[in-house]
Amino acid sequence: MRIDIISAVPELLESPLNHSILKRAKEKKLIEIQVHSLRDYAINKHGQIDDTQYGGGAGMVLMCEPLSKIIEELKSQREYDEVIYMTPDGVQYKQDMANNLSLKNNLLIICGHYKGIDQRIRDLYVTLEISIGDYVLSGGELAAAIMVDSICRLIPGVLNDETSALTDSFQDHLLAPPLYTRPVSFKNLKVPEILLSGHFAKIEEWRFEQSLERTKTRRPDLIKKLPK
Ligand code: ADE
């Protein structure tokens, strides 16, 4: 999979995309991620990429010309399955969307900054608008990093233990069960006996019950999505 990201502040993406699992996925050539600086497409030698809003109001808006130029340049190089704009007024991002996007070949992600981007860029190029939650970030970069991380870990071969992503919270509309590792006893708290029993079927049953219980108390809204 190839992911291109357009950003006014590419530095914000450096660390999240270059460590841990994403770093390994890139090294294994399972994913390719290119971050493009919108500044390189500025309309003048002062590096201008934003301007004040028509109609008045606080906050700068990323201009049409730099965005259009870079989007068209990238689109001339490959066909994108989706052109995604990260925005708090987009559809709410969920695991199902991560699953779907992980099956695509080429994604182009546009990060807004300041107040947002000119509506005409959304009208002309964007095929999917995504919000990571009901709160406003200073830009789409951190939202994009979250989305890219959640997508990439689903690509076969990215995680060492392939079953690991399948047992994540939300994969089956259930939260994940509690986890334990050594030691067996810590500050007088013991690992549940069943996990030490070696009885695989019983362990699976216990984990499912724990998942169900956790979901019922913490996220009752998810229970409604469970297959009957
Ligand atoms: N940009 C600013 N806030 C955002 C959010 N909640 N989701 C996606 N992009 C954003």
mmCIF file of C-alpha atoms and ligand atoms in Angstrom:
data_model
loop_
_atom_site.group_PDB
_atom_site.id
_atom_site.type_symbol
_atom_site.label_atom_id
_atom_site.label_comp_id
_atom_site.label_asym_id
_atom_site.label_seq_id
_atom_site.Cartn_x
_atom_site.Cartn_y
_atom_site.Cartn_z
ATOM 1 C CA MET A 1 0.000 0.000 0.000
ATOM 2 C CA ARG A 2 1.106 3.534 -0.740
ATOM 3 C CA ILE A 3 -0.080 6.524 1.260
ATOM 4 C CA ASP A 4 0.605 10.137 0.277
ATOM 5 C CA ILE A 5 -0.052 12.809 2.874
ATOM 6 C CA ILE A 6 -0.274 16.541 2.138
ATOM 7 C CA SER A 7 0.505 18.770 5.097
ATOM 8 C CA ALA A 8 1.303 22.395 5.901
ATOM 9 C CA VAL A 9 3.326 21.192 8.906
ATOM 10 C CA PRO A 10 4.957 17.895 7.844
ATOM 11 C CA GLU A 11 7.184 17.921 10.945
ATOM 12 C CA LEU A 12 4.128 16.933 12.975
ATOM 13 C CA LEU A 13 4.056 13.578 11.190
ATOM 14 C CA GLU A 14 7.736 12.718 11.503
ATOM 15 C CA SER A 15 7.747 10.870 14.774
ATOM 16 C CA PRO A 16 4.434 8.972 14.594
ATOM 17 C CA LEU A 17 5.191 7.571 11.127
ATOM 18 C CA ASN A 18 8.816 6.622 11.719
ATOM 19 C CA HIS A 19 8.890 4.438 14.809
ATOM 20 C CA SER A 20 7.767 1.076 16.083
ATOM 21 C CA ILE A 21 5.336 -0.863 13.884
ATOM 22 C CA LEU A 22 5.113 1.676 11.042
ATOM 23 C CA LYS A 23 8.889 1.864 10.829
ATOM 24 C CA ARG A 24 9.143 -1.904 10.533
ATOM 25 C CA ALA A 25 6.327 -2.044 7.966
ATOM 26 C CA LYS A 26 8.192 0.480 5.822
ATOM 27 C CA GLU A 27 11.474 -1.405 6.175
ATOM 28 C CA LYS A 28 9.724 -4.613 5.118
ATOM 29 C CA LYS A 29 8.328 -2.666 2.104
ATOM 30 C CA LEU A 30 4.777 -3.540 3.100
ATOM 31 C CA ILE A 31 3.827 0.132 3.068
ATOM 32 C CA GLU A 32 5.229 3.288 1.532
ATOM 33 C CA ILE A 33 4.323 6.615 3.096
ATOM 34 C CA GLN A 34 5.297 9.944 1.521
ATOM 35 C CA VAL A 35 4.641 13.222 3.293
ATOM 36 C CA HIS A 36 4.465 16.275 1.019
ATOM 37 C CA SER A 37 4.951 19.796 2.291
ATOM 38 C CA LEU A 38 2.270 22.173 1.060
ATOM 39 C CA ARG A 39 4.785 25.007 1.496
ATOM 40 C CA ASP A 40 6.656 23.694 -1.562
ATOM 41 C CA TYR A 41 3.591 24.705 -3.580
ATOM 42 C CA ALA A 42 3.195 28.192 -2.092
ATOM 43 C CA ILE A 43 1.753 30.942 -4.298
ATOM 44 C CA ASN A 44 4.671 33.343 -3.756
ATOM 45 C CA LYS A 45 8.251 33.565 -2.532
ATOM 46 C CA HIS A 46 7.017 34.352 0.981
ATOM 47 C CA GLY A 47 5.749 30.782 1.212
ATOM 48 C CA GLN A 48 2.101 31.811 1.341
ATOM 49 C CA ILE A 49 -0.375 28.924 1.411
ATOM 50 C CA ASP A 50 -3.240 30.448 3.431
ATOM 51 C CA ASP A 51 -5.371 33.573 3.501
ATOM 52 C CA THR A 52 -8.210 35.196 5.428
ATOM 53 C CA GLN A 53 -11.809 34.024 4.961
ATOM 54 C CA TYR A 54 -14.232 35.673 2.575
ATOM 55 C CA GLY A 55 -17.159 36.942 4.594
ATOM 56 C CA GLY A 56 -14.969 37.626 7.613
ATOM 57 C CA GLY A 57 -14.313 35.507 10.673
ATOM 58 C CA ALA A 58 -11.359 34.344 12.713
ATOM 59 C CA GLY A 59 -8.806 31.901 11.337
ATOM 60 C CA MET A 60 -6.880 31.407 8.122
ATOM 61 C CA VAL A 61 -7.923 29.100 5.308
ATOM 62 C CA LEU A 62 -5.575 26.967 3.176
ATOM 63 C CA MET A 63 -5.816 28.328 -0.374
ATOM 64 C CA CYS A 64 -7.017 26.545 -3.512
ATOM 65 C CA GLU A 65 -3.953 27.011 -5.723
ATOM 66 C CA PRO A 66 -1.248 25.268 -3.643
ATOM 67 C CA LEU A 67 -3.574 22.380 -2.767
ATOM 68 C CA SER A 68 -4.857 21.976 -6.306
ATOM 69 C CA LYS A 69 -1.320 22.024 -7.703
ATOM 70 C CA ILE A 70 -0.001 19.284 -5.442
ATOM 71 C CA ILE A 71 -3.148 17.137 -5.667
ATOM 72 C CA GLU A 72 -3.103 17.243 -9.477
ATOM 73 C CA GLU A 73 0.607 16.491 -9.550
ATOM 74 C CA LEU A 74 0.117 13.446 -7.306
ATOM 75 C CA LYS A 75 -2.978 12.286 -9.194
ATOM 76 C CA SER A 76 -1.022 12.381 -12.459
ATOM 77 C CA GLN A 77 1.452 9.875 -10.970
ATOM 78 C CA ARG A 78 -1.020 7.239 -9.735
ATOM 79 C CA GLU A 79 -4.679 6.469 -9.339
ATOM 80 C CA TYR A 80 -5.951 6.950 -5.800
ATOM 81 C CA ASP A 81 -8.637 4.709 -4.329
ATOM 82 C CA GLU A 82 -9.646 7.559 -2.032
ATOM 83 C CA VAL A 83 -8.707 11.216 -1.573
ATOM 84 C CA ILE A 84 -9.337 11.740 2.127
ATOM 85 C CA TYR A 85 -9.693 15.044 3.941
ATOM 86 C CA MET A 86 -9.205 14.951 7.720
ATOM 87 C CA THR A 87 -11.800 17.262 9.266
ATOM 88 C CA PRO A 88 -13.914 17.413 12.439
ATOM 89 C CA ASP A 89 -17.062 17.665 10.268
ATOM 90 C CA GLY A 90 -16.291 14.401 8.440
ATOM 91 C CA VAL A 91 -17.813 10.969 9.097
ATOM 92 C CA GLN A 92 -16.692 9.494 12.379
ATOM 93 C CA TYR A 93 -13.751 7.112 11.987
ATOM 94 C CA LYS A 94 -14.375 3.549 13.148
ATOM 95 C CA GLN A 95 -12.580 0.202 13.007
ATOM 96 C CA ASP A 96 -14.771 -0.880 10.065
ATOM 97 C CA MET A 97 -13.347 1.999 8.037
ATOM 98 C CA ALA A 98 -9.793 1.032 9.010
ATOM 99 C CA ASN A 99 -10.556 -2.512 7.818
ATOM 100 C CA ASN A 100 -11.886 -1.218 4.486
ATOM 101 C CA LEU A 101 -9.067 1.239 3.893
ATOM 102 C CA SER A 102 -6.424 -1.397 4.673
ATOM 103 C CA LEU A 103 -7.547 -3.236 1.512
ATOM 104 C CA LYS A 104 -6.782 -0.276 -0.787
ATOM 105 C CA ASN A 105 -3.655 0.249 -2.881
ATOM 106 C CA ASN A 106 -3.230 4.035 -2.931
ATOM 107 C CA LEU A 107 -4.558 6.617 -0.503
ATOM 108 C CA LEU A 108 -4.116 10.385 -0.626
ATOM 109 C CA ILE A 109 -4.691 12.186 2.665
ATOM 110 C CA ILE A 110 -5.078 15.950 2.954
ATOM 111 C CA CYS A 111 -4.463 17.517 6.356
ATOM 112 C CA GLY A 112 -6.166 20.805 7.057
ATOM 113 C CA HIS A 113 -4.434 23.371 9.221
ATOM 114 C CA TYR A 114 -5.475 26.654 10.789
ATOM 115 C CA LYS A 115 -9.241 26.948 10.195
ATOM 116 C CA GLY A 116 -9.425 24.434 7.340
ATOM 117 C CA ILE A 117 -9.229 24.287 3.542
ATOM 118 C CA ASP A 118 -11.159 26.138 0.819
ATOM 119 C CA GLN A 119 -14.480 24.348 0.178
ATOM 120 C CA ARG A 120 -13.754 24.156 -3.566
ATOM 121 C CA ILE A 121 -10.894 21.714 -2.943
ATOM 122 C CA ARG A 122 -13.337 19.498 -1.067
ATOM 123 C CA ASP A 123 -15.867 19.793 -3.894
ATOM 124 C CA LEU A 124 -13.342 19.101 -6.644
ATOM 125 C CA TYR A 125 -11.077 16.379 -5.311
ATOM 126 C CA VAL A 126 -12.084 14.860 -1.979
ATOM 127 C CA THR A 127 -13.886 11.487 -2.021
ATOM 128 C CA LEU A 128 -14.010 10.831 1.730
ATOM 129 C CA GLU A 129 -14.065 13.215 4.717
ATOM 130 C CA ILE A 130 -13.051 11.716 8.040
ATOM 131 C CA SER A 131 -13.201 12.904 11.647
ATOM 132 C CA ILE A 132 -11.420 10.951 14.365
ATOM 133 C CA GLY A 133 -13.761 12.254 17.065
ATOM 134 C CA ASP A 134 -15.937 15.077 18.327
ATOM 135 C CA TYR A 135 -13.164 17.464 19.265
ATOM 136 C CA VAL A 136 -11.128 19.972 17.271
ATOM 137 C CA LEU A 137 -7.394 19.537 16.738
ATOM 138 C CA SER A 138 -5.076 22.273 15.508
ATOM 139 C CA GLY A 139 -4.673 20.425 12.240
ATOM 140 C CA GLY A 140 -5.385 17.130 10.506
ATOM 141 C CA GLU A 141 -1.836 15.793 10.967
ATOM 142 C CA LEU A 142 -2.347 14.015 14.280
ATOM 143 C CA ALA A 143 -5.681 12.693 13.049
ATOM 144 C CA ALA A 144 -3.998 11.400 9.885
ATOM 145 C CA ALA A 145 -1.253 9.744 11.946
ATOM 146 C CA ILE A 146 -3.885 7.947 14.033
ATOM 147 C CA MET A 147 -5.754 6.800 10.955
ATOM 148 C CA VAL A 148 -2.605 5.645 9.130
ATOM 149 C CA ASP A 149 -1.440 3.708 12.194
ATOM 150 C CA SER A 150 -4.777 1.930 12.544
ATOM 151 C CA ILE A 151 -4.823 1.022 8.825
ATOM 152 C CA CYS A 152 -1.227 -0.161 8.529
ATOM 153 C CA ARG A 153 -1.375 -2.575 11.458
ATOM 154 C CA LEU A 154 -4.088 -4.481 9.546
ATOM 155 C CA ILE A 155 -1.950 -5.104 6.462
ATOM 156 C CA PRO A 156 -0.836 -8.750 6.406
ATOM 157 C CA GLY A 157 2.752 -9.129 7.582
ATOM 158 C CA VAL A 158 2.918 -5.781 9.406
ATOM 159 C CA LEU A 159 2.302 -7.311 12.825
ATOM 160 C CA ASN A 160 4.564 -10.164 13.798
ATOM 161 C CA ASP A 161 1.720 -12.198 15.243
ATOM 162 C CA GLU A 162 -0.888 -12.134 12.500
ATOM 163 C CA THR A 163 -3.711 -13.001 14.851
ATOM 164 C CA SER A 164 -2.962 -9.997 16.991
ATOM 165 C CA ALA A 165 -4.935 -7.454 14.941
ATOM 166 C CA LEU A 166 -7.911 -9.810 14.773
ATOM 167 C CA THR A 167 -8.232 -9.836 18.535
ATOM 168 C CA ASP A 168 -8.076 -6.038 18.888
ATOM 169 C CA SER A 169 -10.919 -4.177 20.532
ATOM 170 C CA PHE A 170 -13.742 -3.346 18.059
ATOM 171 C CA GLN A 171 -12.806 -6.052 15.527
ATOM 172 C CA ASP A 172 -15.962 -7.961 16.451
ATOM 173 C CA HIS A 173 -17.806 -5.015 18.064
ATOM 174 C CA LEU A 174 -16.444 -6.107 21.433
ATOM 175 C CA LEU A 175 -13.797 -4.522 23.628
ATOM 176 C CA ALA A 176 -10.677 -6.608 24.217
ATOM 177 C CA PRO A 177 -10.501 -8.778 27.381
ATOM 178 C CA PRO A 178 -8.027 -8.045 30.223
ATOM 179 C CA LEU A 179 -4.371 -8.976 29.625
ATOM 180 C CA TYR A 180 -1.854 -10.497 32.046
ATOM 181 C CA THR A 181 1.840 -11.319 31.869
ATOM 182 C CA ARG A 182 4.506 -12.370 34.422
ATOM 183 C CA PRO A 183 4.595 -12.442 37.422
ATOM 184 C CA VAL A 184 1.677 -14.653 38.516
ATOM 185 C CA SER A 185 1.242 -12.573 41.674
ATOM 186 C CA PHE A 186 1.821 -8.824 41.892
ATOM 187 C CA LYS A 187 1.067 -6.781 45.030
ATOM 188 C CA ASN A 188 -1.200 -9.645 46.063
ATOM 189 C CA LEU A 189 -3.189 -9.520 42.819
ATOM 190 C CA LYS A 190 -3.208 -12.901 41.081
ATOM 191 C CA VAL A 191 -3.531 -13.815 37.417
ATOM 192 C CA PRO A 192 -6.927 -15.543 36.942
ATOM 193 C CA GLU A 193 -6.456 -19.335 37.367
ATOM 194 C CA ILE A 194 -8.060 -20.136 34.046
ATOM 195 C CA LEU A 195 -5.242 -18.387 32.140
ATOM 196 C CA LEU A 196 -2.704 -20.697 33.779
ATOM 197 C CA SER A 197 -4.747 -23.860 33.104
ATOM 198 C CA GLY A 198 -3.471 -24.506 29.562
ATOM 199 C CA HIS A 199 -7.064 -25.346 28.591
ATOM 200 C CA PHE A 200 -7.322 -23.392 25.343
ATOM 201 C CA ALA A 201 -11.068 -23.730 24.746
ATOM 202 C CA LYS A 202 -11.903 -22.683 28.304
ATOM 203 C CA ILE A 203 -9.521 -19.728 28.066
ATOM 204 C CA GLU A 204 -11.220 -18.572 24.869
ATOM 205 C CA GLU A 205 -14.621 -18.881 26.567
ATOM 206 C CA TRP A 206 -13.391 -16.861 29.573
ATOM 207 C CA ARG A 207 -11.949 -14.168 27.303
ATOM 208 C CA PHE A 208 -15.196 -13.899 25.372
ATOM 209 C CA GLU A 209 -17.189 -13.533 28.619
ATOM 210 C CA GLN A 210 -14.793 -10.870 29.870
ATOM 211 C CA SER A 211 -15.037 -9.005 26.554
ATOM 212 C CA LEU A 212 -18.822 -9.145 26.681
ATOM 213 C CA GLU A 213 -18.922 -7.927 30.279
ATOM 214 C CA ARG A 214 -16.514 -5.066 29.592
ATOM 215 C CA THR A 215 -18.451 -4.016 26.513
ATOM 216 C CA LYS A 216 -21.794 -4.124 28.367
ATOM 217 C CA THR A 217 -20.535 -1.859 31.139
ATOM 218 C CA ARG A 218 -18.247 0.475 29.178
ATOM 219 C CA ARG A 219 -19.761 0.611 25.682
ATOM 220 C CA PRO A 220 -23.368 -0.623 25.736
ATOM 221 C CA ASP A 221 -23.868 1.075 22.349
ATOM 222 C CA LEU A 222 -21.604 -1.565 20.759
ATOM 223 C CA ILE A 223 -23.695 -4.462 22.040
ATOM 224 C CA LYS A 224 -26.493 -3.449 19.671
ATOM 225 C CA LYS A 225 -24.113 -4.066 16.753
ATOM 226 C CA LEU A 226 -23.386 -7.665 17.746
ATOM 227 C CA PRO A 227 -24.665 -10.315 15.317
ATOM 228 C CA LYS A 228 -27.808 -11.935 16.755
HETATM 229 N N1 ADE B 1 -8.779 18.194 12.184
HETATM 230 C C1 ADE B 1 -9.081 18.904 13.284
HETATM 231 N N2 ADE B 1 -9.812 18.207 14.139
HETATM 232 C C2 ADE B 1 -10.006 16.971 13.561
HETATM 233 C C3 ADE B 1 -10.700 15.802 13.953
HETATM 234 N N3 ADE B 1 -11.358 15.722 15.097
HETATM 235 N N4 ADE B 1 -10.663 14.763 13.113
HETATM 236 C C4 ADE B 1 -10.013 14.836 11.933
HETATM 237 N N5 ADE B 1 -9.353 15.910 11.509
HETATM 238 C C5 ADE B 1 -9.340 16.981 12.317
#
